[in-house]
Every structure is written in C-alpha cells, then in structure tokens.
CSV table of C-alpha atoms and ligand atoms in Angstrom, one decimal:
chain,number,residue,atom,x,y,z
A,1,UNK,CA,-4.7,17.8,17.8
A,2,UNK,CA,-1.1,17.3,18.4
A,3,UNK,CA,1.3,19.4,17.7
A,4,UNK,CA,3.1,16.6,15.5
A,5,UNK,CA,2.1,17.2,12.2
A,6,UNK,CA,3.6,16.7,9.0
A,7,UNK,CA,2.9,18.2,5.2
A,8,UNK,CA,4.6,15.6,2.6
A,9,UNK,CA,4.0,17.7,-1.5
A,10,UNK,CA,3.6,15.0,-4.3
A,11,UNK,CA,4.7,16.9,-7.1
A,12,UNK,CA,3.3,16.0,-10.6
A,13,UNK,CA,3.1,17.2,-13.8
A,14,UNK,CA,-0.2,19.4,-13.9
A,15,UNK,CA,-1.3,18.5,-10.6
A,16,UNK,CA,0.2,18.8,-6.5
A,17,UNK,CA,-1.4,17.5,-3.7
A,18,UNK,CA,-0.4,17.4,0.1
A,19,UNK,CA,-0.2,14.5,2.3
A,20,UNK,CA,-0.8,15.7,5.5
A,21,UNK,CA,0.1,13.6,8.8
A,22,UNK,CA,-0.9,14.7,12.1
A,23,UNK,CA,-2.9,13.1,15.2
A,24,UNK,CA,-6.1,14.1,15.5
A,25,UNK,CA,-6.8,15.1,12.1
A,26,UNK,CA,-9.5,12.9,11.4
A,27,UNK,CA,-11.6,15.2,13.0
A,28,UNK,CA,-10.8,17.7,10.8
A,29,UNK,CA,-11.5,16.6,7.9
A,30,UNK,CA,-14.4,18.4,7.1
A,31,UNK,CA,-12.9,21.9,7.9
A,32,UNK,CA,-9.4,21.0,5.9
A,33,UNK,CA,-11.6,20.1,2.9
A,34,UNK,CA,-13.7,23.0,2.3
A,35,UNK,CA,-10.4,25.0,2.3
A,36,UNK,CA,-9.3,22.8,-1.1
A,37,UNK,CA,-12.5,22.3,-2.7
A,38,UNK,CA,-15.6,24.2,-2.6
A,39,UNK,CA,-18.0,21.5,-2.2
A,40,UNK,CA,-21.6,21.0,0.0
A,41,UNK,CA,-21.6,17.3,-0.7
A,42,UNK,CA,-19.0,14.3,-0.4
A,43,UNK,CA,-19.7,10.8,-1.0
A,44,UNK,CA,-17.7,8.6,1.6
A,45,UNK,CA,-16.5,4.9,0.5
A,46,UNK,CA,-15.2,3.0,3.4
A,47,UNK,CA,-15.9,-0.9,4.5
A,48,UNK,CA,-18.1,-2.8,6.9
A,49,UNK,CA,-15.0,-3.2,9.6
A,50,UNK,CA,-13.5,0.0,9.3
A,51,UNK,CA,-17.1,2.1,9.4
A,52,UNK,CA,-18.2,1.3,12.5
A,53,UNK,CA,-15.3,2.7,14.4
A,54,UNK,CA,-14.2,5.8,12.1
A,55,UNK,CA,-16.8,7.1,10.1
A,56,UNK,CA,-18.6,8.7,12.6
A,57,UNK,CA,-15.7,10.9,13.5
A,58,UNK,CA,-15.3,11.7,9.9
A,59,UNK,CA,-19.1,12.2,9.2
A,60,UNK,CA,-19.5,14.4,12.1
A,61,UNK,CA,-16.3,16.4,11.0
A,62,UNK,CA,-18.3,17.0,7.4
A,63,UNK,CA,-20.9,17.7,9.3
A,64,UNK,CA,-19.6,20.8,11.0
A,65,UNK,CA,-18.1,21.6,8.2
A,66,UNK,CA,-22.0,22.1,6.0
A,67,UNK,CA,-20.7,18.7,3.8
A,68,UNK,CA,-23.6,16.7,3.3
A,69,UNK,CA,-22.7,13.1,2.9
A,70,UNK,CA,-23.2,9.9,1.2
A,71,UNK,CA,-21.6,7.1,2.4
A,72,UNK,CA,-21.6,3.5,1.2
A,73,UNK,CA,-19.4,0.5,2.5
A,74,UNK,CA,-18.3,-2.0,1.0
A,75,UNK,CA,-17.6,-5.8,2.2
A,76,UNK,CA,-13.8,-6.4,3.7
A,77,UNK,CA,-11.5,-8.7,2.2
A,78,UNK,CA,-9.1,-9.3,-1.2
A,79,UNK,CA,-12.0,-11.5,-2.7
A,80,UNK,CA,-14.7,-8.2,-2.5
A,81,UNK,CA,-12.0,-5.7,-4.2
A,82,UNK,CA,-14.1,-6.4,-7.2
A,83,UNK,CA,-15.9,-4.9,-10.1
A,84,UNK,CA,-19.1,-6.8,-8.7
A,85,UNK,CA,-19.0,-5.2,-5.3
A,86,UNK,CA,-18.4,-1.8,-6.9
A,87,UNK,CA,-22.2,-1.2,-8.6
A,88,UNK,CA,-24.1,-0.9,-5.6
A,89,UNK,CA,-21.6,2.0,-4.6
A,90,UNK,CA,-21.9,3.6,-8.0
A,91,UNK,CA,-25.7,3.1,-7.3
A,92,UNK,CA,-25.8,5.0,-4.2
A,93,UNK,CA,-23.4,7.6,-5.2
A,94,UNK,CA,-25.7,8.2,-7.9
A,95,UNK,CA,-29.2,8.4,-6.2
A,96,UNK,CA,-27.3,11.1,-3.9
A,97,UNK,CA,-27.0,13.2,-7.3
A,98,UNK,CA,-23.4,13.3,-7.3
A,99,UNK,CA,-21.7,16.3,-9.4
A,100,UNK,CA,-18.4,16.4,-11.1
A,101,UNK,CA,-17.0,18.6,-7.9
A,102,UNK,CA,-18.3,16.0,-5.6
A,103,UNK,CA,-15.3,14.3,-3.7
A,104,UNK,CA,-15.4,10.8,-3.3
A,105,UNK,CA,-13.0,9.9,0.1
A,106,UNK,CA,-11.6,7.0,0.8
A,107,UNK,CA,-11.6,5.9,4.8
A,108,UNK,CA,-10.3,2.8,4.8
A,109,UNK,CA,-7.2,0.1,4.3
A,110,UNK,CA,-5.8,-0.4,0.7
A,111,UNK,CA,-8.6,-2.3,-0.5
A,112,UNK,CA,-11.1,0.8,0.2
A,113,UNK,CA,-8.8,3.5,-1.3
A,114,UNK,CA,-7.7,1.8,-4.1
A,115,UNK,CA,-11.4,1.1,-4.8
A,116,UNK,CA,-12.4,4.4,-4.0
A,117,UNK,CA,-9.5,5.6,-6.4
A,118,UNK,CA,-10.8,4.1,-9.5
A,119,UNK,CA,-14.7,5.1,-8.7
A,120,UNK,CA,-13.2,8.7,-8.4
A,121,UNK,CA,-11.8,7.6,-11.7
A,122,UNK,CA,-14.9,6.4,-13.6
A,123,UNK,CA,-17.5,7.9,-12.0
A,124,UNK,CA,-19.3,11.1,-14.1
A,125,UNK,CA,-16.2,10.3,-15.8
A,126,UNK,CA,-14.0,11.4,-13.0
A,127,UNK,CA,-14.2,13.1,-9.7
A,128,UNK,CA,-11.7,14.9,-7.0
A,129,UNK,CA,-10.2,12.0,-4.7
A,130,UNK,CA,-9.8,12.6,-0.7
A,131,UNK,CA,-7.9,9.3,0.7
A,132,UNK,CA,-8.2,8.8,4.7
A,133,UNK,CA,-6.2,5.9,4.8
A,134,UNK,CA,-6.8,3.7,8.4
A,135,UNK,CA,-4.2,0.9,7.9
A,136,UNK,CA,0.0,1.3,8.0
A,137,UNK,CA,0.2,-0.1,5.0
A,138,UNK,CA,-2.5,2.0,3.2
A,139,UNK,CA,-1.0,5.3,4.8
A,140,UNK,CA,2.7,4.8,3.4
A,141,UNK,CA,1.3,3.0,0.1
A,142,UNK,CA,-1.5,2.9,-1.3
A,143,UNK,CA,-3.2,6.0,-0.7
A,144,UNK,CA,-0.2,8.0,-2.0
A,145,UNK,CA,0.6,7.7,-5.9
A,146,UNK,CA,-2.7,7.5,-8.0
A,147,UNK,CA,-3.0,3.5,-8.9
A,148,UNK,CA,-6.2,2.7,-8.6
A,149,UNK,CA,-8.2,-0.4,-9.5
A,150,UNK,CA,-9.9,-4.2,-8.6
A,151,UNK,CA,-9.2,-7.6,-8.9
A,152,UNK,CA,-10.2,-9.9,-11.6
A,153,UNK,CA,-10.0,-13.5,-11.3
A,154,UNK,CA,-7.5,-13.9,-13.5
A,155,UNK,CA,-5.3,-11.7,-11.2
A,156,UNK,CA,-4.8,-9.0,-8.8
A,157,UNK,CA,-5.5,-5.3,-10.0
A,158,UNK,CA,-6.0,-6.0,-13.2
A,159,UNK,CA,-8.7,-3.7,-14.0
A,160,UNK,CA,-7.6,0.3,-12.6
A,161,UNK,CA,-6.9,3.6,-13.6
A,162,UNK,CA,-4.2,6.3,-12.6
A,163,UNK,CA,-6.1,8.8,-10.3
A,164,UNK,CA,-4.3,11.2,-8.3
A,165,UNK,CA,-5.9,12.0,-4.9
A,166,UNK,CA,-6.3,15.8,-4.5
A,167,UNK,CA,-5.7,15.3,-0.7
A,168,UNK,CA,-4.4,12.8,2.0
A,169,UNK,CA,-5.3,13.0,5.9
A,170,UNK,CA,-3.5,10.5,7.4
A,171,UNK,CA,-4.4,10.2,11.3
A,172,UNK,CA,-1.8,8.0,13.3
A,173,UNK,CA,-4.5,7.7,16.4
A,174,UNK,CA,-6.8,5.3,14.1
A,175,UNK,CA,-4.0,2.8,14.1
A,176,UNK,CA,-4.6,2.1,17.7
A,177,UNK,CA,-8.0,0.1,16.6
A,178,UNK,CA,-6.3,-1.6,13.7
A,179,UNK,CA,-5.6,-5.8,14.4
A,180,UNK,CA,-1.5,-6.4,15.4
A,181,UNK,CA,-1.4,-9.0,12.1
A,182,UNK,CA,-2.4,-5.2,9.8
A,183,UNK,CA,0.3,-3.5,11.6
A,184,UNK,CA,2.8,-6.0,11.1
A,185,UNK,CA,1.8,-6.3,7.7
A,186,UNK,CA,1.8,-2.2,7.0
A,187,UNK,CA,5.7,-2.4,8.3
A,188,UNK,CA,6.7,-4.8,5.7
A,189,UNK,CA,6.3,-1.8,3.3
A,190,UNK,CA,8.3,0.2,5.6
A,191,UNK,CA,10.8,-2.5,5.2
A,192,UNK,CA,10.3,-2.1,1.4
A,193,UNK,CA,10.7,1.3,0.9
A,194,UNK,CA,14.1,1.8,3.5
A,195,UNK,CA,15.7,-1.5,1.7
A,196,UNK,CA,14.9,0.3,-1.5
A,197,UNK,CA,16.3,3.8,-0.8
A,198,UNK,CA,17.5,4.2,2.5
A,199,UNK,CA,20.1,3.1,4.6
A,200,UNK,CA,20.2,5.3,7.1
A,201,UNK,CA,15.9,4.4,7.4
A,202,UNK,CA,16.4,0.7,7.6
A,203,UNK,CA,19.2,1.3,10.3
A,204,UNK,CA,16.7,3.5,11.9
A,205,UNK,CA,14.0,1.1,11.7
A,206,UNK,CA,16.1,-2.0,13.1
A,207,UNK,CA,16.5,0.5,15.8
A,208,UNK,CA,13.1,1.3,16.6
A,209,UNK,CA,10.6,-1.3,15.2
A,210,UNK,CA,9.5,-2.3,19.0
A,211,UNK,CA,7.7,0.9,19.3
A,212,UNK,CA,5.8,1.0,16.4
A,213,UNK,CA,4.7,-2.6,17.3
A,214,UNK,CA,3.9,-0.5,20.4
A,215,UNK,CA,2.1,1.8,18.9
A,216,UNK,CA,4.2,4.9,20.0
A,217,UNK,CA,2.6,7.9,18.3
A,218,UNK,CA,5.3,10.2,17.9
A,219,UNK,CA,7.3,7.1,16.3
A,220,UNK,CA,4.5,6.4,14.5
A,221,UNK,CA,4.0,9.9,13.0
A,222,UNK,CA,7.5,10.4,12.0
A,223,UNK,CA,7.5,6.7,10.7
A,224,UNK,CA,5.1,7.1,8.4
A,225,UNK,CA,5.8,10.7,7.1
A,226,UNK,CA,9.6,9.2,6.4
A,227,UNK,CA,7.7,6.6,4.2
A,228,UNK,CA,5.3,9.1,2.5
A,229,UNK,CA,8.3,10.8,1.6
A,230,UNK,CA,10.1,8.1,0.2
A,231,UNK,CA,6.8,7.1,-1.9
A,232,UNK,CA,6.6,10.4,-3.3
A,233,UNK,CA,10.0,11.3,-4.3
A,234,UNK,CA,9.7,7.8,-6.3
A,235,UNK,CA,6.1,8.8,-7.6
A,236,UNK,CA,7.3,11.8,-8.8
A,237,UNK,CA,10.1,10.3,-10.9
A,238,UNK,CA,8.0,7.7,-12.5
A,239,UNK,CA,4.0,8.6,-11.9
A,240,UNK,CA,3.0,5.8,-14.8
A,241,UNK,CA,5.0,3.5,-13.8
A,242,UNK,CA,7.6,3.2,-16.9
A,243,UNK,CA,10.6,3.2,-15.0
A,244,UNK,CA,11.8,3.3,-11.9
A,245,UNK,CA,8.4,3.1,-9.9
A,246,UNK,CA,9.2,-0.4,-10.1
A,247,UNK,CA,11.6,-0.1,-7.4
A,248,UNK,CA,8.2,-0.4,-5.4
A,249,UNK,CA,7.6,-4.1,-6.1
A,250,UNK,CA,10.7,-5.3,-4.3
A,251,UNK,CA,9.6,-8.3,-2.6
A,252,UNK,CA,6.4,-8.2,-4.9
A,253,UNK,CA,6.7,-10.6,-7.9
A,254,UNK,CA,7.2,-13.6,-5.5
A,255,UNK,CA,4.7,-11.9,-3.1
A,256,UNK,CA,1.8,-11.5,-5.6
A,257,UNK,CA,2.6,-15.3,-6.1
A,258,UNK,CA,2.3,-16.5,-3.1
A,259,UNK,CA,-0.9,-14.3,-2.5
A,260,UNK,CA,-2.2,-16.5,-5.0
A,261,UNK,CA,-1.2,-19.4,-4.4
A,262,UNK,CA,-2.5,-19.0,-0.6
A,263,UNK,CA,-5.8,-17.4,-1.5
A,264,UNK,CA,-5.5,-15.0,0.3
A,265,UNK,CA,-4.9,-16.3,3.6
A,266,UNK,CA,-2.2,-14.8,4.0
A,267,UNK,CA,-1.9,-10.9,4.1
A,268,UNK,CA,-0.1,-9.0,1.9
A,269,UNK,CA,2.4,-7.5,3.9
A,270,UNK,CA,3.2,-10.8,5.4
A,271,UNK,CA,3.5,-12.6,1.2
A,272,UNK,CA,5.9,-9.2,0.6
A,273,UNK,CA,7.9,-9.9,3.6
A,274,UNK,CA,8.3,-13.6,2.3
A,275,UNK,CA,8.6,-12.3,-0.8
A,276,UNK,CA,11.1,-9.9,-0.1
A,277,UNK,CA,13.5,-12.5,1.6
A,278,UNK,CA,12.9,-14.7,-1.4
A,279,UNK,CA,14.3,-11.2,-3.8
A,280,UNK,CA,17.2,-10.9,-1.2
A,281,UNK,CA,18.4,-14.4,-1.3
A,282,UNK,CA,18.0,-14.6,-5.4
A,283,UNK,CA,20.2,-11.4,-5.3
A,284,UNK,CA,22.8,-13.0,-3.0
A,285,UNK,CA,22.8,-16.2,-5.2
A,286,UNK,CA,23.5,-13.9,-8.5
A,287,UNK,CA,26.1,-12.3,-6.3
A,288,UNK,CA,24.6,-8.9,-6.0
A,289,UNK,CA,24.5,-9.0,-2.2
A,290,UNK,CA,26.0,-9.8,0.9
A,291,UNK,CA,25.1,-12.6,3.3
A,292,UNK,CA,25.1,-9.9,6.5
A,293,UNK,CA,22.9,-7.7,4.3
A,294,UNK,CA,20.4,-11.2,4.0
A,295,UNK,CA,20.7,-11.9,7.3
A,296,UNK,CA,19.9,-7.6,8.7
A,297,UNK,CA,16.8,-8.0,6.0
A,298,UNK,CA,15.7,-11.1,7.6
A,299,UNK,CA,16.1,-10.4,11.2
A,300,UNK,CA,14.1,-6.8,10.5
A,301,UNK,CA,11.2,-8.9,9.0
A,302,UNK,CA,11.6,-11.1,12.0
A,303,UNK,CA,11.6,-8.0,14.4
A,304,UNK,CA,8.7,-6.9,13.4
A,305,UNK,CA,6.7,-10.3,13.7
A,306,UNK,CA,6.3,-10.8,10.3
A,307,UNK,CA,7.0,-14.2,8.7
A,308,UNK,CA,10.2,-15.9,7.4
A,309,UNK,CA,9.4,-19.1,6.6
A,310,UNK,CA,6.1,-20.9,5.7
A,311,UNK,CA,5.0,-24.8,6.2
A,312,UNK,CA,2.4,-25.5,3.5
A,313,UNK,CA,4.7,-24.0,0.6
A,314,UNK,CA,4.1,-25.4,-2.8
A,315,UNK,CA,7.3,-24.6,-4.7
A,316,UNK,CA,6.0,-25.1,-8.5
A,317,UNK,CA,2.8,-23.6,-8.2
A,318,UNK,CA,4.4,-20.5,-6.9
A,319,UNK,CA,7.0,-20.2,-9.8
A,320,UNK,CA,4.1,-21.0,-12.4
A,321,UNK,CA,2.1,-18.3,-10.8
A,322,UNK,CA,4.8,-16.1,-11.5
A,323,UNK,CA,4.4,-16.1,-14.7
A,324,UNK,CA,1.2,-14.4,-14.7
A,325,UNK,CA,2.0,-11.4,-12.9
A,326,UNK,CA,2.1,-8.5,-14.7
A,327,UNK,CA,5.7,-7.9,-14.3
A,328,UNK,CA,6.3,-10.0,-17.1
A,329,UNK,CA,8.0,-8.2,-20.0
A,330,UNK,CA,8.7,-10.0,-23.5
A,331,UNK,CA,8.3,-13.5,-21.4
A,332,UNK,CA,11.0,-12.8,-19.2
A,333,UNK,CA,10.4,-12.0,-15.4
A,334,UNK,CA,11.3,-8.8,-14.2
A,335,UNK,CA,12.7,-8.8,-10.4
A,336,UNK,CA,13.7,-5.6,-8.5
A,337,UNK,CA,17.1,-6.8,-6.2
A,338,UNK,CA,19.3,-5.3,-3.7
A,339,UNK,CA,22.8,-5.0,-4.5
A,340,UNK,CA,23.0,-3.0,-0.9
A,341,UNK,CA,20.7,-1.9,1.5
A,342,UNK,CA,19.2,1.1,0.4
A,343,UNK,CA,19.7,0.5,-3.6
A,344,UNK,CA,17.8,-1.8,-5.7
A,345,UNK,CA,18.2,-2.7,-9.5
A,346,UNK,CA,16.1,-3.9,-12.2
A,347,UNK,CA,16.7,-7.9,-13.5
A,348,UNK,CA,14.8,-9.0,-16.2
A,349,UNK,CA,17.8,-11.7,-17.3
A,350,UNK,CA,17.3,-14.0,-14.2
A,351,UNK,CA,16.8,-17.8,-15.3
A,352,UNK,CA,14.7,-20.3,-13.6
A,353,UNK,CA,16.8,-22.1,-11.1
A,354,UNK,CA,18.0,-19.6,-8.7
A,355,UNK,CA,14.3,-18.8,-9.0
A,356,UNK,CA,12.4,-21.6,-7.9
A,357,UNK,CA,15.8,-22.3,-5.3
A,358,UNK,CA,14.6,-18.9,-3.7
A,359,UNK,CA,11.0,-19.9,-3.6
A,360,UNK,CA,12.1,-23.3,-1.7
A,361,UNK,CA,14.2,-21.6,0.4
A,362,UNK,CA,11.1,-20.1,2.7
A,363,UNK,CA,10.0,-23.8,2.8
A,364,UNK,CA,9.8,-24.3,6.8
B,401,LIG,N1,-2.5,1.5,-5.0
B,401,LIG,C1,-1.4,1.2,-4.5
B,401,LIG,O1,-0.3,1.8,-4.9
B,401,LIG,C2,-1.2,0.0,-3.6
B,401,LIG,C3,-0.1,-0.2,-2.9
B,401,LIG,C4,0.0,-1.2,-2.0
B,401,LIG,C5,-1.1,-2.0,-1.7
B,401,LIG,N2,-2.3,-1.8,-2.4
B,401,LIG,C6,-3.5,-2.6,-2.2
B,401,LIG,O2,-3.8,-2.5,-0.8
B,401,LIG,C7,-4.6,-3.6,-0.4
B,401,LIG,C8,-4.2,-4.1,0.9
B,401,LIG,O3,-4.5,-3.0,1.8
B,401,LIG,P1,-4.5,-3.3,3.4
B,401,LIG,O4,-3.4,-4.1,3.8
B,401,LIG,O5,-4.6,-1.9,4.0
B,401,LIG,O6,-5.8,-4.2,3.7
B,401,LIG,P2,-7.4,-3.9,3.9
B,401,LIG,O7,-7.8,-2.7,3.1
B,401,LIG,O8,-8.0,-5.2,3.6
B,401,LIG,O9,-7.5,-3.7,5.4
B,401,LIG,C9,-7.2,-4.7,6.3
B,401,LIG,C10,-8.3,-5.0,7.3
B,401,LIG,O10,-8.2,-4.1,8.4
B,401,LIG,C11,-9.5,-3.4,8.6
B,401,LIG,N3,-9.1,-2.1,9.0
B,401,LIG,C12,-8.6,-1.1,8.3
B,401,LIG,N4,-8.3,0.0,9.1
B,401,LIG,C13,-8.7,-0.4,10.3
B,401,LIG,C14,-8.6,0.3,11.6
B,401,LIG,N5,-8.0,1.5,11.7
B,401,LIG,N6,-9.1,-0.3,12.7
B,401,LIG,C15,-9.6,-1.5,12.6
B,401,LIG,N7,-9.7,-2.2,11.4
B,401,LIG,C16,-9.2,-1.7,10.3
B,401,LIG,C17,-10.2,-3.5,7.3
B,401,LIG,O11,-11.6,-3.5,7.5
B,401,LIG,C18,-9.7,-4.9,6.8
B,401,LIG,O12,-10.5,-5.9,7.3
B,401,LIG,C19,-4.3,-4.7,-1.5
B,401,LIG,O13,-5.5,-4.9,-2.2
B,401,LIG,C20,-3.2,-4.1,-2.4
B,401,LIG,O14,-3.3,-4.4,-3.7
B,401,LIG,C21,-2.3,-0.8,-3.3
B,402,LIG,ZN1,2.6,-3.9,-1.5
C-alpha cells in the first residue's frame, strides 16, 4: 500500500465512524474489518459491472481475514435502484443465515451503496454498514453521510432510511477501471462541494482538474479526502437533513429535473453540472452573484469535460418536473445559490420566470 493514506472522523451524535483513504486498501479490507467488528461472516452487495473487476480483490481480502462471505449483485443502472431488484438480495442474504452482527458492504458506485445502505437498514431490522465505494462520485458523496434508499416511479429516492456506515475504505487505484464519462461526472460533486464551502478548493481545483482527468493518484487521494472532509463537517451539522445539509443540493433541484426529464440518459454528475450552472445563473439574475464568478463556475465544469449546454432541452417539462422534487416546501421551491464562491444560501422566495429563464439558458 502507499504511504498516502488519509483518516477523515464523521462525528455524530451516538455514533463515529472513520473514512479511511489510502491506495491499496482494497486489499485490506478484510484485515481492517475484523479490527472494528468481530464478525466470521459479511454479506457483500455490489453490481454486475463493478464485480467482475473488484470483488475478487475484496473477497480474497475476507478471505484471509476467516470472513466468510455472501455476495449478491445486483443489475447496473438508475432504473434497477429499485425495491424490485432489492428481494432477491434480501433472499440470498437470508439463505446465508445472516445475524444482526453480520456486515453488509457496499462495493460499488452510488447506486450500490445507497442500496446497500438501506438493506443494512431493513434487514433483521438493521445491520452494521461497510461502504467500498468504486466511483468519484460515490467516494466523496454518497457513501459518506447515512442516506440511504431506492427509486420509485414517482421519483428518485423516494423510499430510504438514514443508516450510518460504521466504516468507509475508499481505494483511489479502483478509479483507474472506472469509464472517463463516471469520472467526469464524480468531479461535478467536487465542483459542488468547493462552490459550496471553499474557495481556496475551487481555486485549487481550477488549478489541478487535468490531473484528476488523468488519473494522478496522489491528486486523486488528496482530492477526494478534501471532499470527504467537506461532506463530513456538513454531515455533522445537519445528519437529518433539517438545515443546512441542504447546502449539498446545489445544482440539484434543476439536476433531479433534468434527470427526469432525460430518463436517465444522462448521468447524474453531468444533470448537477447543468444544473449547477442553471443555480449560478438564477443567483446572478436575483443579483446574488457576479458575472466572473458565472463565468469561473462554468469554465471549471467545462474543464473537467462535463457539459454546459444541451440540444434536446425541453424547457417546460423541466420546470413542471420541478415541482415534484422533494425540495418543495409549502409549494414553494427551495433553491440553494451562491452569493460567492465558496458560500451558498437557502431561497425558497424565487418566482417562476428567472426560473424557467435559467432552465433555457442551457438550451444549446
Ligand atoms: N446517498 C447519498 O448521499 C447520495 C449522494 C449522491 C448521489 N447518490 C446516488 O448515487 C447514484 C449515482 O452513483 P454513481 O454516479 O456512482 O453511479 P453508479 O452507481 O451507477 O455507477 C456508475 C457505473 O459505473 C460502474 N462502475 C462503478 N465503479 C466502477 C469501477 N471502479 N470500474 C468500472 N466500472 C465501475 C457501475 O457498474 C455503473 O455502471 C444515484 O443513484 C444518486 O442518487 C447518493
Ligand atoms: Zn449528487
């Protein structure tokens, strides 16, 4: 293993768990669990593209460690995060006589841990959670913080639970096998999270952003413990989301629209880096923000190959799919928008116009 390595605390009421970044430490796994939990079985959720290429490295690790595992993948995409693809991993967890101090880990992109999250949740009425994240964006989001949950077809995680992992192994190295469009996407929360509360990051990042793209480890290992960091401090002030966890959807109420709207075809990242040039140009237009600041958001999004613009944009459907997120409070939408780089506020007073003017203005 490298010596790189990098311990980020998530500090909650009742519970603490470390985050733990370092090359390499995929192979450990096995060895770092049995010094948190005293356990001879874990049941292992991960998905038919990542499994192939990590879970033998992470099965092998148990192995040496006297884990026995069960392991059951699931199909990738948005449209299998569901409750329906869930029972035949409840099934096979159960068979393996699961216990109440069996871990369930999560190897895998956000879609696996969140969906290993809430069966850690629900199963046996709740287990200890391990998260391996494998994607960017699952290592500085959504394997750190405790939401959990699936999609219904009314709308994306809909149905979840807060579950707090008890552990995090994030391994860099597996980012080498992940697709260029995942990484790109993965920065956009990067993007997110230095826009929300860190100048000094973003300048960093505008810096820099060419060697993530080119996969430079020790970039990448610092990168992503900076963002783990930033997650948890704003975890930690708001863990059920009453406040100022919020600040995380920046970019997100027009994003979860236009993830919609698309179907899915385009990835997250890519609808949150639309989305959050969409929150950044409503802010300038209620004259919150700068044009330079618009124009550094912009060109970082740009940097880092993500898109700015889109052809086949369907203005209305996008604002009426707005309404359904669940964002809304009282029938008013909520928006999160700079006011500099680094600080973000809370709008729930915006009115319709600037709105939809926003939402045309990534028409291509
Ligand atoms: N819980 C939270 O706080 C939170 C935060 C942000 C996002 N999310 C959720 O995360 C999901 C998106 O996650 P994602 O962007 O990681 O997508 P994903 O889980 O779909 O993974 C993307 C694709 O990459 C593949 N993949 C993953 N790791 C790989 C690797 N190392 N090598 C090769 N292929 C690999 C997967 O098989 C998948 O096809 C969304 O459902 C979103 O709602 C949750
Ligand atoms: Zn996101």
């Amino acid at each position: 293993m490298s010596t790189v390595a990098y311990n980020v605390s998530v500090n909650l009421p009742g519970q603490t768990y470390v985050v733990t970044i370092a090359p390499g430490i995929l192979r450990e796994t096995g060895r770092r669990l049995t010094s948190i939990a005293k356990t001879t079985k874990a049941a292992v959720l991960t998905d038919k593209g990542v499994g192939p290429l990590h879970a033998p490295a992470l099965r092998a690790s148990l192995d040496a460690a006297g884990i026995a595992c069960v392991q059951a993948s699931i199909d990738s995409g948005e449209t299998h995060k569901s409750l329906a693809d869930l029972l035949p991993v409840y099934d096979a967890f159960l068979a393996a006589r699961m216990e109440r101090s069996t871990p369930v880990i999560g190897l895998g992109g956000g879609i696996v841990t969140d969906m290993a999250g809430f069966v850690a949740a629900t199963i046996l009425r709740g287990v200890p959670l391990i998260q391996v994240p494998t994607t960017l964006l699952s290592m500085v989001d959504a394997s750190v913080g405790g939401k959990t949950g699936v999609n219904h077809a009314v709308g994306k995680n809909l149905i979840g639970a807060f579950h707090q992992p008890s552990a995090v192994f994030i391994d860099p190295q597996v980012l080498r096998t992940l697709p260029p469009r995942e990484l790109r996407s993965g920065l956009a929360e990067c993007i997110k999270h230095e826009i929300i509360r860190d100048v000094d990051g973003f300048a960093a990042l505008e810096k820099n952003i060419g060697r993530a793209l080119a996969l430079d480890m020790d970039y990448l290992t610092d990168l992503i413990a900076h963002n783990v960091a930033i997650k948890a401090r704003v975890v930690e002030a708001d863990p059920f989301e009453r406040g100022e966890r919020a600040h995380l959807n920046f970019g997100h109420t027009f994003g979860h629209a236009l993830e919609t709207v698309f179907e899915y075809r385009y990835a997250h990242g890519e609808c949150v880096a639309l989305g959050m040039i969409a929150a950044s140009r409503l802010a300038k237009s209620l004259g919150m923000l700068d044009d330079a600041a618009v124009q550094r958001i912009v060109a970082v999004i740009e940097q880092a190959g993500l898109p700015t613009r889109v052809v086949d944009l369907n203005t209305n459907a996008v604002a009426s799919a707005m309404h359904f997120d669940k964002k809304v409070r009282s029938g008013k939408l909520r928006f999160i928008l700079p006011d500099r780089i680094g600080h973000v506020v809370i709008r729930d007073d915006v009115s319709e116009a600037p709105v939809i003017q926003a939402i045309e203005s990534l028409r291509s």
